[in-house]
């Protein structure tokens, strides 16, 4: 039985797969349409009061660093740009999936970790001149959504996983493999593939612990891999364990980086800590 067949077997009884809101999917599709104008996009967002409120709250967060207050949707669309706007909406939508309690897992801390990893991925993307830094942000934001899947659909397994991390001082990835036979990257790739997101994002999520296994998106998977390690080192949020992660030298070599580069980028990420925490808090409240 292949890994994907095993995953399908585990999740065969799942009938309520979490989906992105139809309104968010519609806006994301518009953003990808080269014929879509800023006016078209603003008009659709304005017609959805809930979405409009989210966009304005997030656009005015310290995370984006605009000096003037953004008071209208057309202004937000113009200043943020299409790709950044898409990630703002995606951030708010994905956070709704983190609203799970009673799991023994710190979901707000996981959300902060995800936002920090997204931020780190964008920093890495710019450093290595990856052509789409916003896509790197998206991949970083989604990289741990598989942990939410486990919390939602395998809560008893999650309790065992959390206990194993605590008792044996292992990574949450290893505890998941030991308990379930699969780890969170597989669960995350499974769900976002059902959202119809691009193959590159699916691979980046699936292989963010082992980027050399990616067939089509090694660059993106490698960026998220390094961003995840950097976020753990910067201690922003909590991905489920406190393990110190070593970097695969092959990945560093591919990107022409060394440990000194990682220290510089960790400092840059640390400098954004307050903005990251503010963004996570605002996304949680919209």
CSV table of C-alpha atoms in Angstrom, one decimal:
chain,number,residue,atom,x,y,z
A,1,UNK,CA,0.0,0.0,0.0
A,2,UNK,CA,1.4,3.4,-1.0
A,3,UNK,CA,1.5,6.3,1.4
A,4,UNK,CA,-1.3,8.0,-0.5
A,5,UNK,CA,-3.5,4.9,-0.4
A,6,UNK,CA,-2.8,4.5,3.3
A,7,UNK,CA,-3.8,8.2,3.9
A,8,UNK,CA,-7.0,7.7,1.9
A,9,UNK,CA,-7.8,4.7,4.1
A,10,UNK,CA,-7.2,6.6,7.3
A,11,UNK,CA,-9.4,9.5,6.1
A,12,UNK,CA,-12.0,7.4,4.3
A,13,UNK,CA,-14.7,8.3,6.8
A,14,UNK,CA,-14.1,12.0,6.7
A,15,UNK,CA,-17.1,13.6,5.2
A,16,UNK,CA,-16.6,17.2,6.4
A,17,UNK,CA,-13.2,18.0,4.8
A,18,UNK,CA,-12.5,21.6,5.7
A,19,UNK,CA,-12.8,23.9,2.7
A,20,UNK,CA,-11.9,27.5,2.0
A,21,UNK,CA,-14.9,29.8,1.9
A,22,UNK,CA,-16.5,30.1,-1.6
A,23,UNK,CA,-16.0,33.9,-1.4
A,24,UNK,CA,-12.3,33.5,-0.7
A,25,UNK,CA,-11.9,30.9,-3.5
A,26,UNK,CA,-13.7,33.3,-5.9
A,27,UNK,CA,-11.4,36.2,-5.1
A,28,UNK,CA,-8.4,34.0,-5.4
A,29,UNK,CA,-9.5,32.9,-8.8
A,30,UNK,CA,-10.1,36.5,-9.8
A,31,UNK,CA,-6.6,37.4,-8.7
A,32,UNK,CA,-5.2,34.7,-11.0
A,33,UNK,CA,-7.1,36.0,-14.0
A,34,UNK,CA,-4.9,38.4,-16.0
A,35,UNK,CA,-8.0,40.3,-17.2
A,36,UNK,CA,-9.1,41.1,-13.7
A,37,UNK,CA,-8.6,44.8,-12.7
A,38,UNK,CA,-8.2,46.3,-9.3
A,39,UNK,CA,-11.6,47.9,-9.7
A,40,UNK,CA,-13.2,44.5,-10.4
A,41,UNK,CA,-11.5,43.0,-7.4
A,42,UNK,CA,-12.5,45.9,-5.1
A,43,UNK,CA,-16.1,45.7,-6.2
A,44,UNK,CA,-16.4,42.0,-5.3
A,45,UNK,CA,-14.8,42.4,-1.9
A,46,UNK,CA,-16.9,45.5,-1.1
A,47,UNK,CA,-20.1,43.4,-1.8
A,48,UNK,CA,-19.1,41.0,1.0
A,49,UNK,CA,-19.1,43.0,4.2
A,50,UNK,CA,-17.4,40.2,6.2
A,51,UNK,CA,-14.5,39.9,3.7
A,52,UNK,CA,-14.2,43.7,3.5
A,53,UNK,CA,-13.9,44.0,7.2
A,54,UNK,CA,-11.1,41.3,7.3
A,55,UNK,CA,-9.2,43.0,4.5
A,56,UNK,CA,-9.2,46.4,6.2
A,57,UNK,CA,-8.3,45.1,9.6
A,58,UNK,CA,-5.4,43.1,8.2
A,59,UNK,CA,-4.2,45.8,5.8
A,60,UNK,CA,-4.0,48.2,8.8
A,61,UNK,CA,-1.9,45.7,10.9
A,62,UNK,CA,1.7,46.7,11.7
A,63,UNK,CA,2.7,43.6,9.6
A,64,UNK,CA,2.4,45.6,6.4
A,65,UNK,CA,3.9,48.8,7.7
A,66,UNK,CA,1.7,51.4,6.0
A,67,UNK,CA,2.1,54.8,7.5
A,68,UNK,CA,-1.4,56.1,6.6
A,69,UNK,CA,-4.6,54.4,7.7
A,70,UNK,CA,-6.3,52.4,5.0
A,71,UNK,CA,-9.9,53.4,5.0
A,72,UNK,CA,-11.3,51.8,1.8
A,73,UNK,CA,-11.2,48.6,-0.1
A,74,UNK,CA,-9.9,50.2,-3.4
A,75,UNK,CA,-7.1,51.7,-1.4
A,76,UNK,CA,-6.3,48.4,0.2
A,77,UNK,CA,-6.3,46.6,-3.1
A,78,UNK,CA,-4.0,49.2,-4.6
A,79,UNK,CA,-1.5,49.3,-1.7
A,80,UNK,CA,-1.4,45.6,-0.9
A,81,UNK,CA,-1.3,44.4,-4.5
A,82,UNK,CA,-3.1,41.3,-5.7
A,83,UNK,CA,-0.7,38.6,-4.4
A,84,UNK,CA,-0.4,40.1,-0.9
A,85,UNK,CA,-4.2,40.6,-0.8
A,86,UNK,CA,-4.7,36.9,-1.6
A,87,UNK,CA,-2.4,35.9,1.3
A,88,UNK,CA,-4.2,38.3,3.7
A,89,UNK,CA,-7.5,36.6,2.8
A,90,UNK,CA,-6.0,33.2,2.9
A,91,UNK,CA,-4.5,33.9,6.4
A,92,UNK,CA,-7.9,34.9,7.8
A,93,UNK,CA,-9.6,31.8,6.2
A,94,UNK,CA,-7.0,29.3,7.3
A,95,UNK,CA,-7.0,30.6,10.9
A,96,UNK,CA,-10.6,29.6,11.2
A,97,UNK,CA,-9.4,26.0,10.8
A,98,UNK,CA,-7.1,26.5,13.8
A,99,UNK,CA,-10.1,27.2,16.1
A,100,UNK,CA,-10.0,23.8,17.7
A,101,UNK,CA,-10.0,23.3,21.5
A,102,UNK,CA,-9.6,20.5,23.9
A,103,UNK,CA,-6.9,18.7,21.8
A,104,UNK,CA,-4.0,19.1,24.2
A,105,UNK,CA,-2.2,21.1,21.4
A,106,UNK,CA,-1.6,24.8,21.5
A,107,UNK,CA,-3.4,25.9,18.4
A,108,UNK,CA,-2.8,29.7,18.8
A,109,UNK,CA,0.9,29.0,19.2
A,110,UNK,CA,0.8,26.8,16.1
A,111,UNK,CA,-0.8,29.7,14.2
A,112,UNK,CA,1.9,32.1,15.2
A,113,UNK,CA,4.5,29.5,14.1
A,114,UNK,CA,2.8,29.3,10.7
A,115,UNK,CA,2.7,33.0,10.2
A,116,UNK,CA,6.3,33.3,11.2
A,117,UNK,CA,7.3,30.5,8.9
A,118,UNK,CA,5.4,32.3,6.1
A,119,UNK,CA,7.3,35.5,6.9
A,120,UNK,CA,10.6,33.6,7.0
A,121,UNK,CA,9.8,31.9,3.6
A,122,UNK,CA,9.3,35.3,2.1
A,123,UNK,CA,12.6,36.5,3.5
A,124,UNK,CA,14.4,33.4,2.1
A,125,UNK,CA,12.7,33.8,-1.3
A,126,UNK,CA,13.9,37.4,-1.7
A,127,UNK,CA,17.4,36.4,-0.5
A,128,UNK,CA,17.7,33.6,-3.1
A,129,UNK,CA,15.8,35.5,-5.8
A,130,UNK,CA,13.0,33.1,-6.0
A,131,UNK,CA,10.6,34.6,-8.6
A,132,UNK,CA,7.5,34.6,-6.4
A,133,UNK,CA,8.0,35.6,-2.8
A,134,UNK,CA,4.2,35.7,-2.1
A,135,UNK,CA,3.9,32.1,-3.2
A,136,UNK,CA,6.7,31.3,-0.7
A,137,UNK,CA,4.6,33.1,1.9
A,138,UNK,CA,1.6,31.0,1.0
A,139,UNK,CA,3.5,27.7,1.2
A,140,UNK,CA,4.9,28.7,4.6
A,141,UNK,CA,1.5,29.7,5.9
A,142,UNK,CA,0.1,26.3,4.9
A,143,UNK,CA,3.0,24.0,5.8
A,144,UNK,CA,1.6,22.8,9.1
A,145,UNK,CA,-2.1,22.6,8.2
A,146,UNK,CA,-1.7,18.8,8.4
A,147,UNK,CA,-1.4,19.1,12.2
A,148,UNK,CA,-4.8,20.7,12.2
A,149,UNK,CA,-6.1,17.8,10.2
A,150,UNK,CA,-4.7,15.3,12.7
A,151,UNK,CA,-6.2,17.4,15.6
A,152,UNK,CA,-9.6,17.5,13.9
A,153,UNK,CA,-10.0,13.9,12.7
A,154,UNK,CA,-7.6,11.9,14.9
A,155,UNK,CA,-7.9,13.5,18.3
A,156,UNK,CA,-7.0,10.4,20.3
A,157,UNK,CA,-3.9,9.9,18.1
A,158,UNK,CA,-2.9,13.5,18.7
A,159,UNK,CA,-3.0,13.0,22.5
A,160,UNK,CA,-0.6,10.1,22.1
A,161,UNK,CA,1.6,12.1,19.8
A,162,UNK,CA,1.8,15.0,22.3
A,163,UNK,CA,2.5,12.6,25.1
A,164,UNK,CA,5.2,10.9,23.0
A,165,UNK,CA,6.9,14.2,22.3
A,166,UNK,CA,6.9,15.0,26.0
A,167,UNK,CA,8.0,11.6,27.3
A,168,UNK,CA,10.6,10.6,24.6
A,169,UNK,CA,11.9,14.1,23.7
A,170,UNK,CA,11.4,13.5,20.0
A,171,UNK,CA,10.1,15.7,17.2
A,172,UNK,CA,6.4,15.9,16.6
A,173,UNK,CA,7.1,14.6,13.0
A,174,UNK,CA,8.7,11.4,14.5
A,175,UNK,CA,6.0,11.0,17.1
A,176,UNK,CA,3.4,11.2,14.3
A,177,UNK,CA,5.2,8.6,12.2
A,178,UNK,CA,5.4,6.3,15.3
A,179,UNK,CA,1.8,6.8,16.2
A,180,UNK,CA,-0.1,7.0,12.9
A,181,UNK,CA,2.4,5.7,10.4
A,182,UNK,CA,2.3,9.1,8.5
A,183,UNK,CA,3.2,12.6,9.5
A,184,UNK,CA,1.5,16.0,9.2
A,185,UNK,CA,3.0,16.9,5.8
A,186,UNK,CA,1.1,14.1,4.1
A,187,UNK,CA,-2.2,15.2,5.8
A,188,UNK,CA,-1.6,18.8,4.8
A,189,UNK,CA,-0.8,17.9,1.1
A,190,UNK,CA,-4.0,15.8,1.1
A,191,UNK,CA,-6.3,18.6,2.1
A,192,UNK,CA,-4.8,21.4,0.1
A,193,UNK,CA,-4.8,19.3,-3.0
A,194,UNK,CA,-8.6,19.0,-2.5
A,195,UNK,CA,-8.8,22.8,-2.4
A,196,UNK,CA,-7.4,22.9,-5.9
A,197,UNK,CA,-4.3,24.7,-5.0
A,198,UNK,CA,-1.3,24.4,-7.5
A,199,UNK,CA,0.9,21.3,-7.5
A,200,UNK,CA,3.9,23.4,-6.4
A,201,UNK,CA,2.2,24.4,-3.2
A,202,UNK,CA,1.0,20.8,-2.6
A,203,UNK,CA,4.6,19.5,-3.0
A,204,UNK,CA,6.1,22.3,-0.8
A,205,UNK,CA,3.7,21.3,2.0
A,206,UNK,CA,4.2,17.5,1.5
A,207,UNK,CA,8.0,17.7,1.4
A,208,UNK,CA,8.8,20.6,3.7
A,209,UNK,CA,10.8,18.2,6.0
A,210,UNK,CA,12.4,16.4,3.1
A,211,UNK,CA,12.7,18.9,0.2
A,212,UNK,CA,15.1,16.6,-1.8
A,213,UNK,CA,12.1,14.3,-2.4
A,214,UNK,CA,10.1,16.9,-4.3
A,215,UNK,CA,9.7,16.2,-8.0
A,216,UNK,CA,8.5,19.5,-9.3
A,217,UNK,CA,9.0,22.1,-6.5
A,218,UNK,CA,12.4,21.5,-4.9
A,219,UNK,CA,13.1,25.3,-4.7
A,220,UNK,CA,9.8,26.1,-3.0
A,221,UNK,CA,10.0,23.0,-0.7
A,222,UNK,CA,13.6,23.9,0.2
A,223,UNK,CA,12.6,27.5,1.0
A,224,UNK,CA,9.8,26.3,3.4
A,225,UNK,CA,12.1,23.7,4.9
A,226,UNK,CA,14.7,26.4,5.8
A,227,UNK,CA,12.0,28.8,6.9
A,228,UNK,CA,10.5,26.2,9.3
A,229,UNK,CA,13.9,25.5,10.8
A,230,UNK,CA,14.6,29.3,11.1
A,231,UNK,CA,11.3,29.8,12.9
A,232,UNK,CA,12.0,27.1,15.4
A,233,UNK,CA,15.4,28.7,16.0
A,234,UNK,CA,13.8,32.1,16.5
A,235,UNK,CA,11.3,30.5,18.9
A,236,UNK,CA,8.3,32.3,17.5
A,237,UNK,CA,5.1,30.4,18.2
A,238,UNK,CA,5.3,26.6,18.7
A,239,UNK,CA,5.1,23.9,16.1
A,240,UNK,CA,4.6,21.1,18.7
A,241,UNK,CA,8.1,20.4,20.0
A,242,UNK,CA,11.2,22.2,21.1
A,243,UNK,CA,13.7,20.1,19.2
A,244,UNK,CA,16.7,21.9,17.7
A,245,UNK,CA,16.8,21.1,14.0
A,246,UNK,CA,20.0,20.7,12.0
A,247,UNK,CA,20.1,21.8,8.4
A,248,UNK,CA,20.7,19.5,5.5
A,249,UNK,CA,24.0,20.8,4.0
A,250,UNK,CA,22.8,19.9,0.5
A,251,UNK,CA,19.9,22.3,0.8
A,252,UNK,CA,22.2,25.1,2.0
A,253,UNK,CA,24.7,24.4,-0.8
A,254,UNK,CA,21.9,24.5,-3.4
A,255,UNK,CA,20.9,27.9,-2.3
A,256,UNK,CA,24.6,29.1,-1.9
A,257,UNK,CA,24.0,29.6,1.8
A,258,UNK,CA,25.8,28.8,5.0
A,259,UNK,CA,25.1,28.9,8.7
A,260,UNK,CA,26.2,32.5,8.8
A,261,UNK,CA,23.4,33.4,6.3
A,262,UNK,CA,20.9,31.6,8.5
A,263,UNK,CA,22.0,33.7,11.5
A,264,UNK,CA,21.5,36.9,9.5
A,265,UNK,CA,18.0,35.8,8.4
A,266,UNK,CA,17.1,34.7,11.9
A,267,UNK,CA,17.9,38.2,13.1
A,268,UNK,CA,15.8,39.6,10.4
A,269,UNK,CA,12.9,37.4,11.4
A,270,UNK,CA,13.4,38.3,15.0
A,271,UNK,CA,13.1,41.9,14.1
A,272,UNK,CA,9.6,41.2,12.7
A,273,UNK,CA,8.4,39.3,15.8
A,274,UNK,CA,6.0,41.9,17.1
A,275,UNK,CA,4.5,42.5,13.7
A,276,UNK,CA,4.1,38.7,13.2
A,277,UNK,CA,2.3,38.3,16.6
A,278,UNK,CA,0.1,41.3,15.9
A,279,UNK,CA,-0.9,39.9,12.5
A,280,UNK,CA,-1.6,36.5,14.0
A,281,UNK,CA,-3.8,38.2,16.7
A,282,UNK,CA,-5.7,40.3,14.2
A,283,UNK,CA,-6.3,37.3,11.9
A,284,UNK,CA,-7.7,35.4,14.9
A,285,UNK,CA,-10.1,38.2,15.6
A,286,UNK,CA,-11.6,38.7,12.2
